[in-house]
Coordinates of C-alpha atoms in Angstrom, one line a residue:
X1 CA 0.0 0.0 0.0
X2 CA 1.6 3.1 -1.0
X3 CA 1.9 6.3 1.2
X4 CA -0.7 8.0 -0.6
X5 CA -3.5 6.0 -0.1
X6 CA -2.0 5.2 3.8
X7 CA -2.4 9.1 4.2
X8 CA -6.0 9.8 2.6
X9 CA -7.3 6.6 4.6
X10 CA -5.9 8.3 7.6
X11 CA -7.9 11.6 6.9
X12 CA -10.9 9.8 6.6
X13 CA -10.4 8.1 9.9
X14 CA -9.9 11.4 11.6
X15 CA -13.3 12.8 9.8
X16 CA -15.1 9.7 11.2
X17 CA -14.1 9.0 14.6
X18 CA -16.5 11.5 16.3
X19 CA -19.3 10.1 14.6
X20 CA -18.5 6.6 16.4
X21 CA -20.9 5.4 19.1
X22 CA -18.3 3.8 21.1
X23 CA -19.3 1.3 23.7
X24 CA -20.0 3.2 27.1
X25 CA -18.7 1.9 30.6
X26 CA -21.2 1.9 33.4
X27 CA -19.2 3.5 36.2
X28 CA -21.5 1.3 38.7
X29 CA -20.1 -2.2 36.9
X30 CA -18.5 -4.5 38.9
X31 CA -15.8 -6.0 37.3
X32 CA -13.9 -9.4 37.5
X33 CA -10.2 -10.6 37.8
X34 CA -11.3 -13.8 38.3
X35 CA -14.3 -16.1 37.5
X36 CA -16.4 -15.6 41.2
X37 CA -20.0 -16.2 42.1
X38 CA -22.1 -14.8 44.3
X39 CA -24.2 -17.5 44.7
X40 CA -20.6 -19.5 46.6
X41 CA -20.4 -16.8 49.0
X42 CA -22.2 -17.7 52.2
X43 CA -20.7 -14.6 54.2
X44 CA -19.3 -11.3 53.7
X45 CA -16.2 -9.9 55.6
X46 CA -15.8 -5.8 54.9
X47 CA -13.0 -2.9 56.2
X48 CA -14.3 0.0 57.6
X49 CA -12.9 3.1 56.6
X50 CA -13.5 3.4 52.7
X51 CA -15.3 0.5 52.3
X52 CA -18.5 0.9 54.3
X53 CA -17.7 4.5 55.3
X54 CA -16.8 6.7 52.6
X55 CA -15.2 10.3 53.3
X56 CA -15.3 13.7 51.5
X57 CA -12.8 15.6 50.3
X58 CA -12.5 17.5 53.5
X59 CA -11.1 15.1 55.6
X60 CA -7.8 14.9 53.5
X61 CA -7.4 18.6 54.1
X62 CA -7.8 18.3 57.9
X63 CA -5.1 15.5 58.1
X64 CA -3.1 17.3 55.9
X65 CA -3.3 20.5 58.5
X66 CA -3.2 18.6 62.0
X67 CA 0.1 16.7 60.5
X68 CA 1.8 20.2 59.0
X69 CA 1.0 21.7 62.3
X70 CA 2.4 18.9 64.6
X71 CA 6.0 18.8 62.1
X72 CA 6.2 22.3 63.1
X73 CA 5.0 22.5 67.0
X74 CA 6.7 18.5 67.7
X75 CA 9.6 18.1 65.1
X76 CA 10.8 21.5 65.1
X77 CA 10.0 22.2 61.6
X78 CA 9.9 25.9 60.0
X79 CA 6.7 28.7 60.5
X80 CA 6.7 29.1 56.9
X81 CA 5.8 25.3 56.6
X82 CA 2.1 27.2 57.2
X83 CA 1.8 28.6 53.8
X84 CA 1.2 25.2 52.5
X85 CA -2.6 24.1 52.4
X86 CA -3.7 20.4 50.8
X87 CA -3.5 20.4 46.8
X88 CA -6.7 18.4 45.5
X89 CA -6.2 16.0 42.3
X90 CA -2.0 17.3 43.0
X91 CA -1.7 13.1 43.7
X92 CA -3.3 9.6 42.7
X93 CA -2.7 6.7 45.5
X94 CA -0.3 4.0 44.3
X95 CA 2.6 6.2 43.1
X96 CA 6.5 5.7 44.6
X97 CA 8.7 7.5 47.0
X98 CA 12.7 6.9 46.8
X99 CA 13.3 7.7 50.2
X100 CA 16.9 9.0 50.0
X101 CA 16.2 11.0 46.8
X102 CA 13.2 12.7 47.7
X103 CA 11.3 12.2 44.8
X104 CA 8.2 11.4 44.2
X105 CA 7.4 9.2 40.7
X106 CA 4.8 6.8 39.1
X107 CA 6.6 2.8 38.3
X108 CA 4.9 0.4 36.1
X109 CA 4.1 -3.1 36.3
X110 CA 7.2 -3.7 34.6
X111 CA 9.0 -1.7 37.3
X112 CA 10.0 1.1 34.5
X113 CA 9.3 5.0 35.8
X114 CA 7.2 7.0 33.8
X115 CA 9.4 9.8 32.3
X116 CA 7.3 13.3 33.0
X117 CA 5.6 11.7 36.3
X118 CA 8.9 12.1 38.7
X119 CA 8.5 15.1 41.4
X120 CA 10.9 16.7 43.7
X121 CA 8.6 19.1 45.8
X122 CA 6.1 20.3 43.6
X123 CA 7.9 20.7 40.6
X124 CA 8.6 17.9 37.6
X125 CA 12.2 16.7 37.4
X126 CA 13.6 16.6 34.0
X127 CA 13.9 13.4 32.0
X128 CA 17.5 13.7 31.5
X129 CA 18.0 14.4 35.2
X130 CA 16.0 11.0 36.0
X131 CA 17.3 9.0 33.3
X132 CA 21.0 10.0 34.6
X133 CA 20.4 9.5 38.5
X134 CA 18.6 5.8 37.9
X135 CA 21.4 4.9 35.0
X136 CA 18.5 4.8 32.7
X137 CA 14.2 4.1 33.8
X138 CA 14.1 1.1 35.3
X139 CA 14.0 0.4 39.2
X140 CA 15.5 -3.1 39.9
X141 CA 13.5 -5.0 42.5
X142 CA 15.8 -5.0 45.6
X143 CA 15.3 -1.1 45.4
X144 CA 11.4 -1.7 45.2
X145 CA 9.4 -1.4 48.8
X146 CA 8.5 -5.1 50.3
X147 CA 5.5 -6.9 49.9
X148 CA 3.2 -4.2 51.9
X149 CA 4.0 -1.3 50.2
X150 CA 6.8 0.3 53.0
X151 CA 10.3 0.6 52.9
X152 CA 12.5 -1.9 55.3
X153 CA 15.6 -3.5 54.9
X154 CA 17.4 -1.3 52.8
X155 CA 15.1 -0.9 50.1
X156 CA 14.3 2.9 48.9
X157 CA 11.3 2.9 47.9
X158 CA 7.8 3.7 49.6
X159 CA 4.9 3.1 48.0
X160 CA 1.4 4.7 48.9
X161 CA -1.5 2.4 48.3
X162 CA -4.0 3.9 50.7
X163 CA -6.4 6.5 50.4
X164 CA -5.3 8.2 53.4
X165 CA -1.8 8.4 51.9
X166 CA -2.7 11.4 49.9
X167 CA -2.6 13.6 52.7
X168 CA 0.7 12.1 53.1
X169 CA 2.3 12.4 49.7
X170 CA 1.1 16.1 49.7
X171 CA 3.0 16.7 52.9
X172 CA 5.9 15.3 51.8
X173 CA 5.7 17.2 48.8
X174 CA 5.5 20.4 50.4
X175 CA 8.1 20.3 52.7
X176 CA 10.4 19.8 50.1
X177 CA 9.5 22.7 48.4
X178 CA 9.8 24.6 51.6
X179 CA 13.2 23.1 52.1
X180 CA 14.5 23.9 48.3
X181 CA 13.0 26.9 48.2
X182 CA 14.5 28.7 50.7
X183 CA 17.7 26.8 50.3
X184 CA 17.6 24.7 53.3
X185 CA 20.3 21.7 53.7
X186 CA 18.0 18.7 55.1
X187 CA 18.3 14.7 54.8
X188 CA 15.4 13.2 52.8
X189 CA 15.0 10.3 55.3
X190 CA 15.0 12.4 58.3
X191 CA 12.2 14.2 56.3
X192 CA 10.5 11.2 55.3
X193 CA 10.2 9.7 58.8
X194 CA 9.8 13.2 60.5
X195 CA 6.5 12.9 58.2
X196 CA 5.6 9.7 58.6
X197 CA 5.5 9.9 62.1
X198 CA 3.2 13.2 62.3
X199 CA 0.3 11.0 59.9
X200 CA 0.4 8.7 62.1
X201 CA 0.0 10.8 65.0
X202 CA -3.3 12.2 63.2
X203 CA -4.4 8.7 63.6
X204 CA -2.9 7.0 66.7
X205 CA -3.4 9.9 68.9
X206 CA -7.4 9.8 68.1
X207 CA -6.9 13.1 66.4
X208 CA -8.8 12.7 63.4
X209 CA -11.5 9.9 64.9
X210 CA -12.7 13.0 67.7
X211 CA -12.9 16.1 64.2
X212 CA -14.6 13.2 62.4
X213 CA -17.1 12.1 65.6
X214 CA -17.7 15.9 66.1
X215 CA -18.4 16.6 62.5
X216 CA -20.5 13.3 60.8
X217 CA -22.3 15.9 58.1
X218 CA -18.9 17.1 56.8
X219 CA -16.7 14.2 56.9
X220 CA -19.0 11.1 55.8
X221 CA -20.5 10.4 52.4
X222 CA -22.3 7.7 51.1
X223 CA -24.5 6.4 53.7
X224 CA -27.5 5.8 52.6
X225 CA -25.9 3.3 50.0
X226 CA -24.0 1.4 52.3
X227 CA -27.0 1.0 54.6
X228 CA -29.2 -0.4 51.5
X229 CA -26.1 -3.4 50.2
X230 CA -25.9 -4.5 54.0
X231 CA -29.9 -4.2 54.5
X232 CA -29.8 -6.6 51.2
X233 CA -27.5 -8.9 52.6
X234 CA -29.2 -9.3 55.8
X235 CA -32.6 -9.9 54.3
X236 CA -31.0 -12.7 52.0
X237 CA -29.2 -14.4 54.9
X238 CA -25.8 -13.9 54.6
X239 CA -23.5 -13.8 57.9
X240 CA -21.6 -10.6 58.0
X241 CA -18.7 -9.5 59.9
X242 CA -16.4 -6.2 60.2
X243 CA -12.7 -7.0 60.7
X244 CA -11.3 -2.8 60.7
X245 CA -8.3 -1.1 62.6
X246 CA -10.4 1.6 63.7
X247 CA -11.3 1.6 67.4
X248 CA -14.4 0.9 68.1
X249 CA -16.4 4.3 69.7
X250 CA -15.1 6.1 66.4
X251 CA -16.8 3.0 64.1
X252 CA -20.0 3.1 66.2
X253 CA -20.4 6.6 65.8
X254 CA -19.8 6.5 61.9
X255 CA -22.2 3.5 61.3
X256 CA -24.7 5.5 63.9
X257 CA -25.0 7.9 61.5
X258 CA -24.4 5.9 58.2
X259 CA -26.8 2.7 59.2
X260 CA -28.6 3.7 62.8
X261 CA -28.5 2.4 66.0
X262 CA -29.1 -1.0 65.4
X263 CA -26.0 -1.3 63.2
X264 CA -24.7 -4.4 65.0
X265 CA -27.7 -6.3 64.3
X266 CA -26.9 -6.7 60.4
X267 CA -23.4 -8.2 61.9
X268 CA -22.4 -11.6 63.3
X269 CA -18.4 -10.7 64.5
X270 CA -17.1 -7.2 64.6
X271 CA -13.3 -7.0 65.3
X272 CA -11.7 -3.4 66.1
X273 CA -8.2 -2.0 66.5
X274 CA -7.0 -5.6 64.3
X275 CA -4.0 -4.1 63.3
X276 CA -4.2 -5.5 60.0
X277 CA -2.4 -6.5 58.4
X278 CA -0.5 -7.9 61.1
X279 CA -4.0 -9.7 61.7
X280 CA -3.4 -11.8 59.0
X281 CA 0.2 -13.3 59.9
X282 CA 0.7 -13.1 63.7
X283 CA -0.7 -16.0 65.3
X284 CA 0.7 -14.7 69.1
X285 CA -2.7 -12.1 69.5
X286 CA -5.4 -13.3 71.4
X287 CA -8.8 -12.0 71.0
X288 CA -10.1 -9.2 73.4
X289 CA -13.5 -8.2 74.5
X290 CA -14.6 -4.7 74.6
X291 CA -17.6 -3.1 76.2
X292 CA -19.3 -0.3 74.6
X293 CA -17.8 1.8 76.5
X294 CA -14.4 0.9 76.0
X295 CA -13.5 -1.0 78.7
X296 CA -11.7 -4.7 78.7
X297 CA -12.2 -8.1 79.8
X298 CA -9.7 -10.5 80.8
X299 CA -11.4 -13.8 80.4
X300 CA -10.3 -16.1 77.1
X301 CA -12.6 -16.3 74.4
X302 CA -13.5 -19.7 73.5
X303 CA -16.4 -18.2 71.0
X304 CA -16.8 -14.7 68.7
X305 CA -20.3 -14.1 69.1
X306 CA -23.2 -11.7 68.3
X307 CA -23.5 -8.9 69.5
X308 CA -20.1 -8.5 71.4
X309 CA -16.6 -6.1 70.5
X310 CA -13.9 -7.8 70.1
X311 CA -10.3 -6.3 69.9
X312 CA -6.8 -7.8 68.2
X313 CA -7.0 -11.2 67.7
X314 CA -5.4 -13.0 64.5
X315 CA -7.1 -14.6 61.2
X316 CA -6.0 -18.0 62.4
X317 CA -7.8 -18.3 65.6
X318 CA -10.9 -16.2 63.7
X319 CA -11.0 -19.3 61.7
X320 CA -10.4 -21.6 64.2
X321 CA -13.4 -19.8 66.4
X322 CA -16.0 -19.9 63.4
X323 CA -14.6 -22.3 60.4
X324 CA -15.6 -19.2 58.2
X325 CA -12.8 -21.1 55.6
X326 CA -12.0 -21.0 51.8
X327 CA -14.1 -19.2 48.9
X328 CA -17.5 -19.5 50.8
X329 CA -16.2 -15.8 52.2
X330 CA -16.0 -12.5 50.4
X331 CA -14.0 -10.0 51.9
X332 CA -13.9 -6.4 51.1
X333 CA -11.3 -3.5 51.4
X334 CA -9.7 -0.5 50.3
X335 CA -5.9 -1.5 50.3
X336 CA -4.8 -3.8 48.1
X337 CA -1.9 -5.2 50.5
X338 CA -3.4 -4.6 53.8
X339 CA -6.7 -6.0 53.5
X340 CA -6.6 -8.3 50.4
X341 CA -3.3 -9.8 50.0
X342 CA -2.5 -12.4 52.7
X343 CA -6.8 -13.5 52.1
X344 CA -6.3 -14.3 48.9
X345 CA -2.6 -15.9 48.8
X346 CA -2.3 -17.8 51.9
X347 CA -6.2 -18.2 53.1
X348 CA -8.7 -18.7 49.8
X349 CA -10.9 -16.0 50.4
X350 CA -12.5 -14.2 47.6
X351 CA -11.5 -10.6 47.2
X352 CA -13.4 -7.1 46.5
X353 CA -11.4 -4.4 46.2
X354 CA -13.0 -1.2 46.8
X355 CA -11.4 1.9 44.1
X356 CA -13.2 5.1 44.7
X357 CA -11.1 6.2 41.9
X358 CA -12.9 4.0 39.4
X359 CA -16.0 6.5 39.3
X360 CA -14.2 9.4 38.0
X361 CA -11.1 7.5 35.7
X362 CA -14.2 5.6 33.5
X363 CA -16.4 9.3 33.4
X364 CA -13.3 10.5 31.6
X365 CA -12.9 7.2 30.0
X366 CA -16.7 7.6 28.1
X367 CA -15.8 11.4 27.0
X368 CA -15.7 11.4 23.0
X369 CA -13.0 14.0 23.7
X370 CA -11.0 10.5 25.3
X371 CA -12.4 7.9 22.9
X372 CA -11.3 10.4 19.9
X373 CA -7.7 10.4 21.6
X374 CA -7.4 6.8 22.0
X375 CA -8.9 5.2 18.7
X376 CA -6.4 7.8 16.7
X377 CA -3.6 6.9 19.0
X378 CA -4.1 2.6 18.4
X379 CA -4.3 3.6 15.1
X380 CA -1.8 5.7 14.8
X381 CA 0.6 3.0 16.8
X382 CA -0.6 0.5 14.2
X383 CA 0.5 2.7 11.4
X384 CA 3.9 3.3 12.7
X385 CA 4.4 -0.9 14.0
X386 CA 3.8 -1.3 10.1
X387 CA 5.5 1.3 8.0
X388 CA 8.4 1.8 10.7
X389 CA 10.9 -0.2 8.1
X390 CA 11.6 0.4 4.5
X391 CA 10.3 2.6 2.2
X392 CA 11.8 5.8 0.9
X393 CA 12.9 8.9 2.4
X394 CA 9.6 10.4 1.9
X395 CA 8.1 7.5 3.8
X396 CA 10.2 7.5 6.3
X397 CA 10.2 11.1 7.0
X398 CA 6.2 10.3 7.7
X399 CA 6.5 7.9 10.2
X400 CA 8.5 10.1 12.1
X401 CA 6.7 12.5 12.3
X402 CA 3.6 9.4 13.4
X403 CA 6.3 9.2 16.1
X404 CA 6.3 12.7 17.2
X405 CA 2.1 12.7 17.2
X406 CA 2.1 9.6 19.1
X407 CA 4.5 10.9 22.6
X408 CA 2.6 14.2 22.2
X409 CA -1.0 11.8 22.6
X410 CA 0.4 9.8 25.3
X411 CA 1.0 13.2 27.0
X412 CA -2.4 14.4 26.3
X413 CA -4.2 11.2 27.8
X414 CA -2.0 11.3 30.7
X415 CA -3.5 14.9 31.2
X416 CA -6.8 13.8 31.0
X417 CA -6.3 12.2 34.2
X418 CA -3.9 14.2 36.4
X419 CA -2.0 16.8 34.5
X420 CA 1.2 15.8 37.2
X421 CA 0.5 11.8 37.4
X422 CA -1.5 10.7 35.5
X423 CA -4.3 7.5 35.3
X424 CA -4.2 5.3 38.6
X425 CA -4.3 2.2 36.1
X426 CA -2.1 3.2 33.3
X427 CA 1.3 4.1 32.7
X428 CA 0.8 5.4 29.0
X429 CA 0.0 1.8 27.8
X430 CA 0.9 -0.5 30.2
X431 CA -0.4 -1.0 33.3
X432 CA 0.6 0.9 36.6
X433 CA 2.5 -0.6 39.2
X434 CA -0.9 0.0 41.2
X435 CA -2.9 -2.0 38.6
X436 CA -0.7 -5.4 39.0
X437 CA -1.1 -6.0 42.2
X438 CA -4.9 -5.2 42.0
X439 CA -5.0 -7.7 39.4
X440 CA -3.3 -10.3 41.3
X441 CA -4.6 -9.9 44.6
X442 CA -8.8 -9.1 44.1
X443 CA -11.0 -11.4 42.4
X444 CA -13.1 -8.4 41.6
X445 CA -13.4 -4.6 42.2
X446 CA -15.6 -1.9 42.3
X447 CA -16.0 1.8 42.5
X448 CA -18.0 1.5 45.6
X449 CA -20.0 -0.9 47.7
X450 CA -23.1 0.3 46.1
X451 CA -22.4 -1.7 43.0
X452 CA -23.7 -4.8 44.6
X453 CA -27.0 -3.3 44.3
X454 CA -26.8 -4.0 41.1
X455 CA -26.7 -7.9 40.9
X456 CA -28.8 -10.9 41.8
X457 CA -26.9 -12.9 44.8
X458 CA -26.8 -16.2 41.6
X459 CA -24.4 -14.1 39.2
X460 CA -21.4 -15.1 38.3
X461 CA -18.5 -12.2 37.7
X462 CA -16.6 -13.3 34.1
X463 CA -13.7 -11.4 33.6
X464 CA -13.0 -10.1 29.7
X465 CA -11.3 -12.6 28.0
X466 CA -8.5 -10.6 26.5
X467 CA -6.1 -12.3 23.9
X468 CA -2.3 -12.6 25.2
X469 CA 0.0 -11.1 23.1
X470 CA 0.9 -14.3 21.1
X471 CA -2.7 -15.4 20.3
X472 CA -5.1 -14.4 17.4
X473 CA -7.8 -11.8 18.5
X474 CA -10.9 -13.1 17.2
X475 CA -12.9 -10.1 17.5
X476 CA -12.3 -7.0 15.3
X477 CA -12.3 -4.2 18.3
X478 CA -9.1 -6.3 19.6
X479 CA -7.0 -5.9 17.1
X480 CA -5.1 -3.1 16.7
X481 CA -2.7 -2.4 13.3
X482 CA -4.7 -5.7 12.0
X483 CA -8.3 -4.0 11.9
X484 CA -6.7 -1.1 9.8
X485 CA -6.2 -3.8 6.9
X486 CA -2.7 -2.6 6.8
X487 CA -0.2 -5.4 5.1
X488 CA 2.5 -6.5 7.1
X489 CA 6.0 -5.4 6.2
X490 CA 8.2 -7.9 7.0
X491 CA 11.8 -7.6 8.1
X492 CA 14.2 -8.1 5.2
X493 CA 16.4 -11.4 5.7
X494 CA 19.9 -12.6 4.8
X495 CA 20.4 -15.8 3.9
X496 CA 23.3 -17.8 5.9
X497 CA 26.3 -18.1 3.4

């Protein structure tokens, strides 16, 4: 096919893509890893804090504040540091630290950094400038954070899975800036732990929990929904249980005002303070028993019943206690290490994973201005997989500039997204470092617990049969170059003397 008639089929694709009725994604979908049904699971575990109790915008500003101000009244840190206010959409959950660099970057599932997605403060570090300090893109994995996301034994990475860590990754960002700014000699780990340590105190010290308590209105989203998928749960007979690291007067108050005062009703076991995911591994914890109003027994429980608080404990003597084994349980969560990982590798539970995220990345997703972008850039990759050897100077001088269009696309769809990051799922076209591990470790996921509202307690979740790079597609919206009816060029071969 000569370049002529590659170019004026081109133009025509570009006149007719707006006029395509692409295939819309229902934001309330629930979609599949892995082949689950509903009609297996016999009881339903769930997290607390963003899975049943979702939180506005509002509450990552307030961490953000109580854990600037304690840096500076605890740790010493500079006034100025009070300039700084929480950036909205500045982050997306599942990006990298490198602790002793200070910089703040989005990895792949291939462990490869996204050129244009690496921060220092709150400014963009050049590409040369990463691809010189990492000897090229790639992190190798001893450098990468252990199997729960944190940096230990060496390794200088930190990565933030958790929607609380936004609050987090702003902080550390700012700082930073403060520091460079103003020309200040600090150590990035002293900074990084200096922060650390004042989230945590938003948390440990009850902080947050008693602004939230005081403040239901402003703080907690989403009731009304989560009340109606455990009502439907309860009706149909399923056991339920709540297995959260919250304590428990700060969950009663929040399910108070999200479900009413007869919350515990809809619940067989709830577990507080669990300390996951140390829950999941340490066998040493014995199970506690609360009152409601705080206070704790010292007899051993030989039975987790109705009804009753329980604190600590471990997964293996929860099992032992109610032979709640295997893929008869569904257990839902927010973090993908925390809550899902050790249920689904070592214990056979089915997984939900629970991506607020989801709502407003597949919104963007269904925008023509999106679909436009991404049909012309397939196409446009197909093109230049084709016609990217041989041909004359002319032809050649084409494709490059194909090349150019394409890394200005990528760029653009990045944008879409988060101008600084990016998607939460894609790293131009592979998948994020984020998206891997949700793939490996949830059976399904969801944008919010709501979704289940959506589907009979009998349906079975397939996931999308995909074809692996090897096989054949064998329908025409898989294919990429091969649904342009472009002709392969093949490689020119010598023959062995």
């Amino acid at each position: 096919m000569g370049i002529g008639l590659i170019m004026s089929n081109i133009e025509g694709a570009r006149g007719h893509q707006a006029l395509e009725n692409p295939s819309l994604v229902n934001p309330n979908t629930i979609f599949a890893n892995n082949e689950m049904s509903l009609h297996d699971i016999e009881i339903y575990g769930f997290d607390y804090d963003y899975t049943l109790a979702f939180y506005s915008r509002h509450l990552h500003t307030l961490i953000f504040n109580i854990a600037r101000d304690i840096l500076i009244q605890e740790h010493r840190y500079p006034e100025g540091l009070r300039e700084y206010e929480y950036i909205p959409n500045f982050v997306v959950r599942g990006l990298h630290y490198d602790v002793q660099k200070a910089l703040l970057m989005k990895i792949d599932a291939f462990h490869y950094i996204q050129l244009g997605t690496v921060y220092r403060g709150l400014h963009p570090v050049p590409d040369k400038e990463v691809i010189a300090m990492y000897d090229g893109c790639h992190v190798p994995l001893e450098n990468m954070s252990d199997f729960y996301g944190k940096s230990s034994h060496g390794h200088t990475m930190k990565q933030f899975m958790d929607i609380f860590s936004l609050p987090e990754m702003n902080l550390l960002c700012c700082v930073n800036d403060y520091f460079m700014k103003h020309n200040i000699d600090y150590e990035p780990v002293h900074l990084y732990k200096d922060v650390k340590a004042a989230i945590g105190d938003v948390h440990v010290k009850g902080i947050m929990y008693r602004a939230v308590e005081a403040d239901m209105e402003n703080y907690i989203s989403y009731g009304e929904q989560t009340h109606a998928v455990l009502k439907k749960l309860y009706e149909d007979g399923k056991k339920m249980f709540l297995i959260t690291n919250s304590p428990f007067d700060f969950v009663d108050r929040g399910m108070n005002y999200i479900v009413g005062k007869d919350w515990r009703d809809l619940f067989d076991i709830v577990i507080v303070q669990a300390d996951k995911p140390g829950f999941f591994n340490d066998r040493r914890k014995p199970f506690r028993r609360v009152t409601d109003k705080g206070v704790l027994h010292w007899d051993r429980i030989h039975k987790l019943e109705k009804g009753k608080i329980y604190k600590q404990g471990n997964l293996y003597e929860f099992l032992r206690l109610t032979g709640w084994r295997g893929s008869k349980v569904l257990y839902f969560g927010d973090h993908i290490y925390s809550d899902l990982a050790d249920l689904t590798l070592k214990h056979g539970w089915r997984t939900g994973a629970i991506i607020p995220e989801l709502r407003k990345e597949i919104k963007i997703m269904n925008t023509e201005q999106y679909v436009h972008l991404m049909t012309w850039l397939q196409g446009l990759t197909g093109l230049i997989e084709h016609m990217q050897v041989g041909g004359d100077p002319a032809s050649q001088s084409v494709v490059q500039e194909w090349i150019k269009e394409r890394e200005a696309m990528r760029s653009q769809t990045k944008d879409i997204f988060n101008s600084q990051f990016g998607s939460l799922f894609r790293t131009y076209h592979n998948p994020t470092y984020f998206s891997r591990r949700l793939s490996r470790f949830a059976d399904i996921y969801m944008a919010s617990l709501s979704c289940l509202l959506n589907y009979d307690f009998q349906h079975t979740f397939f996931p999308r049969r995909t074809p692996l790079q090897h096989e054949s597609p064998f329908w025409p919206e898989q294919t990429s170059a091969g649904a342009l009816k472009m002709p392969f060029i093949p490689h020119r071969t010598t023959t062995e003397e």
